[in-house]
């Protein structure tokens, strides 16, 4: 089971290195960097396992795809989930609906979200309106297709 | 290509396909079924590290697909982007945010008395767990 330990260790290393590379940026805006880290560590680990006569390439590829997707999903939720933010706010005591929504809007309302969409290259600021880029339209279509 | 690899590829393709074609409410059961069948088949072919790694990968993949689906349906930023793309100028992040409170109540994370919301025990567990994960991420970076 040394190969299992190596695979788990590689996943842990990839999580740590991705966070270092993201350097505080949200996962959606630093996705390419995180993907590069996972690709590099995954390739290195696969090469090592193949040279050492360890676990098969297909088995490891499936594992790595699952590892990345799970990490991406959990990380995104921890960063952006409004529901989790509301629960954290309630830890200090009961609140009214208005108080909770006001607080969430203050910390992560439309202004902050548009800034994030701008940083990710999904929208641009037109003369009078927000305009969605080609990349943004692709994301919208992909999301609709996957739902 | 080995039988083990074929089982892995088939399971991966089945899980990916079921994510798209199967109703969301049924996906978890289908994914668990695929995982169980894959475990039985691959253990007969090659019990050992290969199989453990592959099954771990399939489990993580199924979990990842579930989480991603929740994100795609729930993401306030994605809804905002969709509204901008469709030209809906009356975008309302506030309405989206408000609906999360209904979700929290529906899933037993909070209770409501008149207009006042309070964490349930289950809600406190979730807050604790996410706190631990956030500390781990901060420690790592």
mmCIF file of N, CA and C in Angstrom, chain A residues 23-131:
data_model
loop_
_atom_site.group_PDB
_atom_site.id
_atom_site.type_symbol
_atom_site.label_atom_id
_atom_site.label_comp_id
_atom_site.label_asym_id
_atom_site.label_seq_id
_atom_site.Cartn_x
_atom_site.Cartn_y
_atom_site.Cartn_z
ATOM 1 N N UNK A 23 -2.293 32.337 -3.559
ATOM 2 C CA UNK A 23 -1.843 33.505 -2.796
ATOM 3 C C UNK A 23 -3.000 34.433 -2.407
ATOM 4 N N UNK A 24 -4.061 33.817 -1.897
ATOM 5 C CA UNK A 24 -5.179 34.619 -1.415
ATOM 6 C C UNK A 24 -6.242 34.900 -2.455
ATOM 7 N N UNK A 25 -5.951 34.636 -3.723
ATOM 8 C CA UNK A 25 -6.968 34.864 -4.770
ATOM 9 C C UNK A 25 -8.028 33.778 -4.682
ATOM 10 N N UNK A 26 -9.215 34.110 -5.170
ATOM 11 C CA UNK A 26 -10.282 33.105 -5.176
ATOM 12 C C UNK A 26 -9.977 32.069 -6.251
ATOM 13 N N UNK A 27 -10.448 30.861 -6.016
ATOM 14 C CA UNK A 27 -10.134 29.755 -6.922
ATOM 15 C C UNK A 27 -10.622 30.014 -8.344
ATOM 16 N N UNK A 28 -11.779 30.682 -8.468
ATOM 17 C CA UNK A 28 -12.331 30.925 -9.812
ATOM 18 C C UNK A 28 -11.458 31.888 -10.621
ATOM 19 N N UNK A 29 -10.740 32.795 -9.939
ATOM 20 C CA UNK A 29 -9.898 33.748 -10.658
ATOM 21 C C UNK A 29 -8.488 33.209 -10.854
ATOM 22 N N UNK A 30 -8.114 32.194 -10.087
ATOM 23 C CA UNK A 30 -6.764 31.625 -10.214
ATOM 24 C C UNK A 30 -6.793 30.186 -10.676
ATOM 25 N N UNK A 31 -7.867 29.810 -11.384
ATOM 26 C CA UNK A 31 -8.066 28.402 -11.760
ATOM 27 C C UNK A 31 -6.924 27.862 -12.620
ATOM 28 N N UNK A 32 -6.455 28.669 -13.561
ATOM 29 C CA UNK A 32 -5.387 28.203 -14.455
ATOM 30 C C UNK A 32 -4.119 27.856 -13.665
ATOM 31 N N UNK A 33 -3.813 28.696 -12.663
ATOM 32 C CA UNK A 33 -2.621 28.445 -11.841
ATOM 33 C C UNK A 33 -2.772 27.151 -11.048
ATOM 34 N N UNK A 34 -3.972 26.983 -10.467
ATOM 35 C CA UNK A 34 -4.218 25.774 -9.674
ATOM 36 C C UNK A 34 -4.150 24.527 -10.558
ATOM 37 N N UNK A 35 -4.713 24.635 -11.762
ATOM 38 C CA UNK A 35 -4.684 23.505 -12.703
ATOM 39 C C UNK A 35 -3.247 23.152 -13.065
ATOM 40 N N UNK A 36 -2.420 24.182 -13.263
ATOM 41 C CA UNK A 36 -1.011 23.960 -13.623
ATOM 42 C C UNK A 36 -0.298 23.204 -12.500
ATOM 43 N N UNK A 37 -0.590 23.582 -11.266
ATOM 44 C CA UNK A 37 0.035 22.913 -10.106
ATOM 45 C C UNK A 37 -0.381 21.448 -10.062
ATOM 46 N N UNK A 38 -1.687 21.210 -10.210
ATOM 47 C CA UNK A 38 -2.178 19.835 -10.168
ATOM 48 C C UNK A 38 -1.613 19.016 -11.324
ATOM 49 N N UNK A 39 -1.501 19.631 -12.505
ATOM 50 C CA UNK A 39 -0.955 18.926 -13.669
ATOM 51 C C UNK A 39 0.499 18.547 -13.416
ATOM 52 N N UNK A 40 1.260 19.489 -12.866
ATOM 53 C CA UNK A 40 2.685 19.247 -12.639
ATOM 54 C C UNK A 40 2.901 18.139 -11.592
ATOM 55 N N UNK A 41 2.218 18.267 -10.458
ATOM 56 C CA UNK A 41 2.411 17.277 -9.391
ATOM 57 C C UNK A 41 1.845 15.918 -9.797
ATOM 58 N N UNK A 42 0.710 15.936 -10.499
ATOM 59 C CA UNK A 42 0.110 14.686 -10.964
ATOM 60 C C UNK A 42 1.016 13.972 -11.951
ATOM 61 N N UNK A 43 1.586 14.728 -12.888
ATOM 62 C CA UNK A 43 2.484 14.135 -13.885
ATOM 63 C C UNK A 43 3.715 13.547 -13.216
ATOM 64 N N UNK A 44 4.273 14.307 -12.285
ATOM 65 C CA UNK A 44 5.463 13.839 -11.575
ATOM 66 C C UNK A 44 5.207 12.563 -10.795
ATOM 67 N N UNK A 45 4.070 12.533 -10.115
ATOM 68 C CA UNK A 45 3.730 11.355 -9.309
ATOM 69 C C UNK A 45 3.473 10.145 -10.200
ATOM 70 N N UNK A 46 2.773 10.369 -11.299
ATOM 71 C CA UNK A 46 2.485 9.284 -12.243
ATOM 72 C C UNK A 46 3.780 8.717 -12.815
ATOM 73 N N UNK A 47 4.691 9.603 -13.174
ATOM 74 C CA UNK A 47 5.981 9.168 -13.734
ATOM 75 C C UNK A 47 6.727 8.317 -12.713
ATOM 76 N N UNK A 48 6.744 8.784 -11.474
ATOM 77 C CA UNK A 48 7.422 8.040 -10.414
ATOM 78 C C UNK A 48 6.807 6.660 -10.231
ATOM 79 N N UNK A 49 5.482 6.611 -10.199
ATOM 80 C CA UNK A 49 4.790 5.328 -9.990
ATOM 81 C C UNK A 49 5.050 4.364 -11.159
ATOM 82 N N UNK A 50 5.084 4.906 -12.357
ATOM 83 C CA UNK A 50 5.324 4.061 -13.522
ATOM 84 C C UNK A 50 6.758 3.513 -13.492
ATOM 85 N N UNK A 51 7.720 4.387 -13.159
ATOM 86 C CA UNK A 51 9.121 3.959 -13.118
ATOM 87 C C UNK A 51 9.355 2.938 -12.008
ATOM 88 N N UNK A 52 8.608 3.109 -10.911
ATOM 89 C CA UNK A 52 8.768 2.207 -9.772
ATOM 90 C C UNK A 52 7.913 0.942 -9.918
ATOM 91 N N UNK A 53 7.197 0.844 -11.051
ATOM 92 C CA UNK A 53 6.359 -0.335 -11.266
ATOM 93 C C UNK A 53 5.172 -0.387 -10.335
ATOM 94 N N UNK A 54 4.679 0.799 -9.989
ATOM 95 C CA UNK A 54 3.573 0.885 -9.044
ATOM 96 C C UNK A 54 2.209 0.875 -9.714
ATOM 97 N N UNK A 55 1.300 1.623 -9.129
ATOM 98 C CA UNK A 55 -0.096 1.640 -9.578
ATOM 99 C C UNK A 55 -0.204 2.037 -11.048
ATOM 100 N N UNK A 56 -1.222 1.492 -11.722
ATOM 101 C CA UNK A 56 -1.415 1.735 -13.148
ATOM 102 C C UNK A 56 -1.731 3.185 -13.460
ATOM 103 N N UNK A 57 -1.419 3.566 -14.708
ATOM 104 C CA UNK A 57 -1.616 4.948 -15.140
ATOM 105 C C UNK A 57 -3.096 5.326 -15.139
ATOM 106 N N UNK A 58 -3.938 4.411 -15.605
ATOM 107 C CA UNK A 58 -5.376 4.709 -15.678
ATOM 108 C C UNK A 58 -5.936 4.899 -14.269
ATOM 109 N N UNK A 59 -5.572 4.003 -13.364
ATOM 110 C CA UNK A 59 -6.058 4.101 -11.983
ATOM 111 C C UNK A 59 -5.637 5.435 -11.377
ATOM 112 N N UNK A 60 -4.395 5.820 -11.584
ATOM 113 C CA UNK A 60 -3.917 7.076 -11.001
ATOM 114 C C UNK A 60 -4.565 8.273 -11.675
ATOM 115 N N UNK A 61 -4.770 8.210 -12.993
ATOM 116 C CA UNK A 61 -5.407 9.321 -13.708
ATOM 117 C C UNK A 61 -6.828 9.557 -13.191
ATOM 118 N N UNK A 62 -7.556 8.476 -12.971
ATOM 119 C CA UNK A 62 -8.918 8.585 -12.429
ATOM 120 C C UNK A 62 -8.863 9.193 -11.031
ATOM 121 N N UNK A 63 -7.938 8.701 -10.236
ATOM 122 C CA UNK A 63 -7.777 9.223 -8.868
ATOM 123 C C UNK A 63 -7.480 10.717 -8.903
ATOM 124 N N UNK A 64 -6.578 11.126 -9.779
ATOM 125 C CA UNK A 64 -6.146 12.527 -9.810
ATOM 126 C C UNK A 64 -7.263 13.441 -10.284
ATOM 127 N N UNK A 65 -8.041 12.966 -11.262
ATOM 128 C CA UNK A 65 -9.185 13.751 -11.732
ATOM 129 C C UNK A 65 -10.185 13.957 -10.588
ATOM 130 N N UNK A 66 -10.449 12.887 -9.844
ATOM 131 C CA UNK A 66 -11.366 12.977 -8.711
ATOM 132 C C UNK A 66 -10.815 13.881 -7.618
ATOM 133 N N UNK A 67 -9.519 13.758 -7.368
ATOM 134 C CA UNK A 67 -8.896 14.576 -6.324
ATOM 135 C C UNK A 67 -9.024 16.057 -6.664
ATOM 136 N N UNK A 68 -8.707 16.413 -7.909
ATOM 137 C CA UNK A 68 -8.790 17.825 -8.300
ATOM 138 C C UNK A 68 -10.209 18.344 -8.216
ATOM 139 N N UNK A 69 -11.155 17.571 -8.753
ATOM 140 C CA UNK A 69 -12.545 18.025 -8.767
ATOM 141 C C UNK A 69 -13.088 18.220 -7.345
ATOM 142 N N UNK A 70 -12.776 17.299 -6.461
ATOM 143 C CA UNK A 70 -13.221 17.419 -5.070
ATOM 144 C C UNK A 70 -12.597 18.638 -4.407
ATOM 145 N N UNK A 71 -11.308 18.804 -4.600
ATOM 146 C CA UNK A 71 -10.619 19.956 -3.998
ATOM 147 C C UNK A 71 -11.221 21.258 -4.512
ATOM 148 N N UNK A 72 -11.426 21.325 -5.836
ATOM 149 C CA UNK A 72 -11.997 22.526 -6.451
ATOM 150 C C UNK A 72 -13.382 22.825 -5.870
ATOM 151 N N UNK A 73 -14.212 21.790 -5.775
ATOM 152 C CA UNK A 73 -15.572 21.976 -5.266
ATOM 153 C C UNK A 73 -15.596 22.444 -3.823
ATOM 154 N N UNK A 74 -14.831 21.774 -2.971
ATOM 155 C CA UNK A 74 -14.819 22.123 -1.550
ATOM 156 C C UNK A 74 -14.220 23.514 -1.350
ATOM 157 N N UNK A 75 -13.116 23.787 -2.024
ATOM 158 C CA UNK A 75 -12.453 25.100 -1.906
ATOM 159 C C UNK A 75 -13.373 26.233 -2.335
ATOM 160 N N UNK A 76 -14.071 26.028 -3.466
ATOM 161 C CA UNK A 76 -14.999 27.051 -3.966
ATOM 162 C C UNK A 76 -16.104 27.315 -2.958
ATOM 163 N N UNK A 77 -16.643 26.258 -2.406
ATOM 164 C CA UNK A 77 -17.701 26.408 -1.412
ATOM 165 C C UNK A 77 -17.219 27.180 -0.187
ATOM 166 N N UNK A 78 -16.045 26.802 0.304
ATOM 167 C CA UNK A 78 -15.521 27.477 1.507
ATOM 168 C C UNK A 78 -15.306 28.962 1.252
ATOM 169 N N UNK A 79 -14.886 29.290 0.024
ATOM 170 C CA UNK A 79 -14.607 30.691 -0.314
ATOM 171 C C UNK A 79 -15.868 31.500 -0.525
ATOM 172 N N UNK A 80 -16.818 30.919 -1.212
ATOM 173 C CA UNK A 80 -17.896 31.725 -1.788
ATOM 174 C C UNK A 80 -19.295 31.439 -1.274
ATOM 175 N N UNK A 81 -19.464 30.400 -0.492
ATOM 176 C CA UNK A 81 -20.817 30.015 -0.115
ATOM 177 C C UNK A 81 -21.472 31.049 0.782
ATOM 178 N N UNK A 82 -22.558 31.607 0.303
ATOM 179 C CA UNK A 82 -23.327 32.569 1.082
ATOM 180 C C UNK A 82 -23.956 31.868 2.282
ATOM 181 N N UNK A 83 -24.419 30.643 2.065
ATOM 182 C CA UNK A 83 -25.052 29.889 3.132
ATOM 183 C C UNK A 83 -24.076 29.673 4.286
ATOM 184 N N UNK A 84 -22.851 29.286 3.985
ATOM 185 C CA UNK A 84 -21.852 29.065 5.039
ATOM 186 C C UNK A 84 -21.524 30.379 5.749
ATOM 187 N N UNK A 85 -21.510 31.458 4.972
ATOM 188 C CA UNK A 85 -21.246 32.774 5.565
ATOM 189 C C UNK A 85 -22.353 33.156 6.555
ATOM 190 N N UNK A 86 -23.598 32.851 6.177
ATOM 191 C CA UNK A 86 -24.725 33.152 7.068
ATOM 192 C C UNK A 86 -24.637 32.337 8.350
ATOM 193 N N UNK A 87 -24.290 31.066 8.212
ATOM 194 C CA UNK A 87 -24.166 30.220 9.396
ATOM 195 C C UNK A 87 -23.080 30.760 10.331
ATOM 196 N N UNK A 88 -21.964 31.194 9.748
ATOM 197 C CA UNK A 88 -20.873 31.749 10.554
ATOM 198 C C UNK A 88 -21.321 33.013 11.281
ATOM 199 N N UNK A 89 -22.136 33.832 10.613
ATOM 200 C CA UNK A 89 -22.644 35.059 11.244
ATOM 201 C C UNK A 89 -23.543 34.732 12.427
ATOM 202 N N UNK A 90 -24.294 33.638 12.301
ATOM 203 C CA UNK A 90 -25.230 33.262 13.354
ATOM 204 C C UNK A 90 -24.529 32.652 14.567
ATOM 205 N N UNK A 91 -23.266 32.329 14.416
ATOM 206 C CA UNK A 91 -22.523 31.746 15.534
ATOM 207 C C UNK A 91 -22.467 32.696 16.724
ATOM 208 N N UNK A 92 -22.471 33.986 16.435
ATOM 209 C CA UNK A 92 -22.369 34.973 17.518
ATOM 210 C C UNK A 92 -23.729 35.260 18.147
ATOM 211 N N UNK A 93 -24.797 34.664 17.618
ATOM 212 C CA UNK A 93 -26.121 34.865 18.193
ATOM 213 C C UNK A 93 -27.182 34.987 17.125
ATOM 214 N N UNK A 94 -28.443 34.885 17.536
ATOM 215 C CA UNK A 94 -29.566 34.952 16.599
ATOM 216 C C UNK A 94 -29.601 36.310 15.912
ATOM 217 N N UNK A 95 -30.071 36.300 14.678
ATOM 218 C CA UNK A 95 -30.173 37.544 13.910
ATOM 219 C C UNK A 95 -31.458 37.522 13.095
ATOM 220 N N UNK A 96 -31.921 38.707 12.733
ATOM 221 C CA UNK A 96 -33.094 38.778 11.859
ATOM 222 C C UNK A 96 -32.657 38.558 10.416
ATOM 223 N N UNK A 97 -33.666 38.297 9.579
ATOM 224 C CA UNK A 97 -33.398 38.068 8.155
ATOM 225 C C UNK A 97 -32.714 39.286 7.538
ATOM 226 N N UNK A 98 -33.237 40.460 7.875
ATOM 227 C CA UNK A 98 -32.672 41.701 7.328
ATOM 228 C C UNK A 98 -31.209 41.880 7.702
ATOM 229 N N UNK A 99 -30.896 41.613 8.981
ATOM 230 C CA UNK A 99 -29.511 41.773 9.441
ATOM 231 C C UNK A 99 -28.577 40.830 8.687
ATOM 232 N N UNK A 100 -29.003 39.581 8.527
ATOM 233 C CA UNK A 100 -28.167 38.586 7.843
ATOM 234 C C UNK A 100 -27.928 38.989 6.383
ATOM 235 N N UNK A 101 -28.999 39.380 5.704
ATOM 236 C CA UNK A 101 -28.858 39.718 4.281
ATOM 237 C C UNK A 101 -28.014 40.984 4.119
ATOM 238 N N UNK A 102 -28.247 41.962 4.988
ATOM 239 C CA UNK A 102 -27.462 43.206 4.918
ATOM 240 C C UNK A 102 -25.973 42.917 5.087
ATOM 241 N N UNK A 103 -25.667 42.068 6.067
ATOM 242 C CA UNK A 103 -24.269 41.759 6.341
ATOM 243 C C UNK A 103 -23.636 41.026 5.159
ATOM 244 N N UNK A 104 -24.357 40.083 4.572
ATOM 245 C CA UNK A 104 -23.831 39.347 3.418
ATOM 246 C C UNK A 104 -23.646 40.263 2.213
ATOM 247 N N UNK A 105 -24.587 41.174 2.037
ATOM 248 C CA UNK A 105 -24.457 42.113 0.917
ATOM 249 C C UNK A 105 -23.271 43.040 1.106
ATOM 250 N N UNK A 106 -23.043 43.450 2.358
ATOM 251 C CA UNK A 106 -21.918 44.353 2.645
ATOM 252 C C UNK A 106 -20.594 43.680 2.308
ATOM 253 N N UNK A 107 -20.476 42.404 2.696
ATOM 254 C CA UNK A 107 -19.182 41.726 2.520
ATOM 255 C C UNK A 107 -19.039 41.083 1.139
ATOM 256 N N UNK A 108 -20.169 40.722 0.532
ATOM 257 C CA UNK A 108 -20.047 40.036 -0.753
ATOM 258 C C UNK A 108 -21.291 40.278 -1.610
ATOM 259 N N UNK A 109 -21.568 41.550 -1.832
ATOM 260 C CA UNK A 109 -22.747 41.904 -2.620
ATOM 261 C C UNK A 109 -22.419 42.022 -4.099
ATOM 262 N N UNK A 110 -23.263 42.756 -4.817
ATOM 263 C CA UNK A 110 -23.118 42.830 -6.264
ATOM 264 C C UNK A 110 -21.824 43.517 -6.677
ATOM 265 N N UNK A 111 -21.441 44.558 -5.969
ATOM 266 C CA UNK A 111 -20.219 45.304 -6.330
ATOM 267 C C UNK A 111 -18.996 44.379 -6.281
ATOM 268 N N UNK A 112 -18.868 43.667 -5.160
ATOM 269 C CA UNK A 112 -17.710 42.766 -5.009
ATOM 270 C C UNK A 112 -17.745 41.647 -6.040
ATOM 271 N N UNK A 113 -18.938 41.162 -6.354
ATOM 272 C CA UNK A 113 -19.054 40.059 -7.318
ATOM 273 C C UNK A 113 -18.707 40.526 -8.727
ATOM 274 N N UNK A 114 -19.132 41.741 -9.076
ATOM 275 C CA UNK A 114 -18.790 42.265 -10.402
ATOM 276 C C UNK A 114 -17.274 42.462 -10.510
ATOM 277 N N UNK A 115 -16.666 42.940 -9.435
ATOM 278 C CA UNK A 115 -15.193 43.097 -9.424
ATOM 279 C C UNK A 115 -14.508 41.765 -9.670
ATOM 280 N N UNK A 116 -15.054 40.730 -9.040
ATOM 281 C CA UNK A 116 -14.493 39.395 -9.205
ATOM 282 C C UNK A 116 -14.669 38.896 -10.636
ATOM 283 N N UNK A 117 -15.843 39.148 -11.216
ATOM 284 C CA UNK A 117 -16.102 38.747 -12.601
ATOM 285 C C UNK A 117 -15.178 39.499 -13.557
ATOM 286 N N UNK A 118 -14.875 40.762 -13.217
ATOM 287 C CA UNK A 118 -13.941 41.557 -14.026
ATOM 288 C C UNK A 118 -12.538 40.958 -13.942
ATOM 289 N N UNK A 119 -12.128 40.609 -12.710
ATOM 290 C CA UNK A 119 -10.778 40.040 -12.528
ATOM 291 C C UNK A 119 -10.629 38.732 -13.260
ATOM 292 N N UNK A 120 -11.707 37.961 -13.321
ATOM 293 C CA UNK A 120 -11.671 36.657 -13.997
ATOM 294 C C UNK A 120 -11.837 36.790 -15.507
ATOM 295 N N UNK A 121 -12.041 38.015 -15.980
ATOM 296 C CA UNK A 121 -12.179 38.225 -17.424
ATOM 297 C C UNK A 121 -13.507 37.752 -17.978
ATOM 298 N N UNK A 122 -14.521 37.651 -17.136
ATOM 299 C CA UNK A 122 -15.817 37.153 -17.586
ATOM 300 C C UNK A 122 -16.743 38.296 -18.006
ATOM 301 N N UNK A 123 -16.460 39.484 -17.546
ATOM 302 C CA UNK A 123 -17.225 40.673 -17.949
ATOM 303 C C UNK A 123 -16.245 41.827 -18.167
ATOM 304 N N UNK A 124 -16.733 42.833 -18.912
ATOM 305 C CA UNK A 124 -15.983 44.086 -19.027
ATOM 306 C C UNK A 124 -16.954 45.217 -18.756
ATOM 307 N N UNK A 125 -16.411 46.386 -18.436
ATOM 308 C CA UNK A 125 -17.265 47.542 -18.187
ATOM 309 C C UNK A 125 -17.474 48.287 -19.489
ATOM 310 N N UNK A 126 -18.700 48.261 -20.005
ATOM 311 C CA UNK A 126 -19.030 48.999 -21.212
ATOM 312 C C UNK A 126 -19.303 50.459 -20.870
ATOM 313 N N UNK A 127 -19.672 51.277 -21.877
ATOM 314 C CA UNK A 127 -19.934 52.707 -21.631
ATOM 315 C C UNK A 127 -21.011 52.940 -20.577
ATOM 316 N N UNK A 128 -22.046 52.100 -20.638
ATOM 317 C CA UNK A 128 -23.126 52.309 -19.668
ATOM 318 C C UNK A 128 -23.501 51.040 -18.919
ATOM 319 N N UNK A 129 -23.093 49.924 -19.444
ATOM 320 C CA UNK A 129 -23.494 48.662 -18.818
ATOM 321 C C UNK A 129 -22.307 47.724 -18.638
ATOM 322 N N UNK A 130 -22.602 46.652 -17.919
ATOM 323 C CA UNK A 130 -21.634 45.576 -17.794
ATOM 324 C C UNK A 130 -21.823 44.668 -18.994
ATOM 325 N N UNK A 131 -20.741 44.331 -19.696
ATOM 326 C CA UNK A 131 -20.850 43.456 -20.862
ATOM 327 C C UNK A 131 -20.120 42.147 -20.605
#
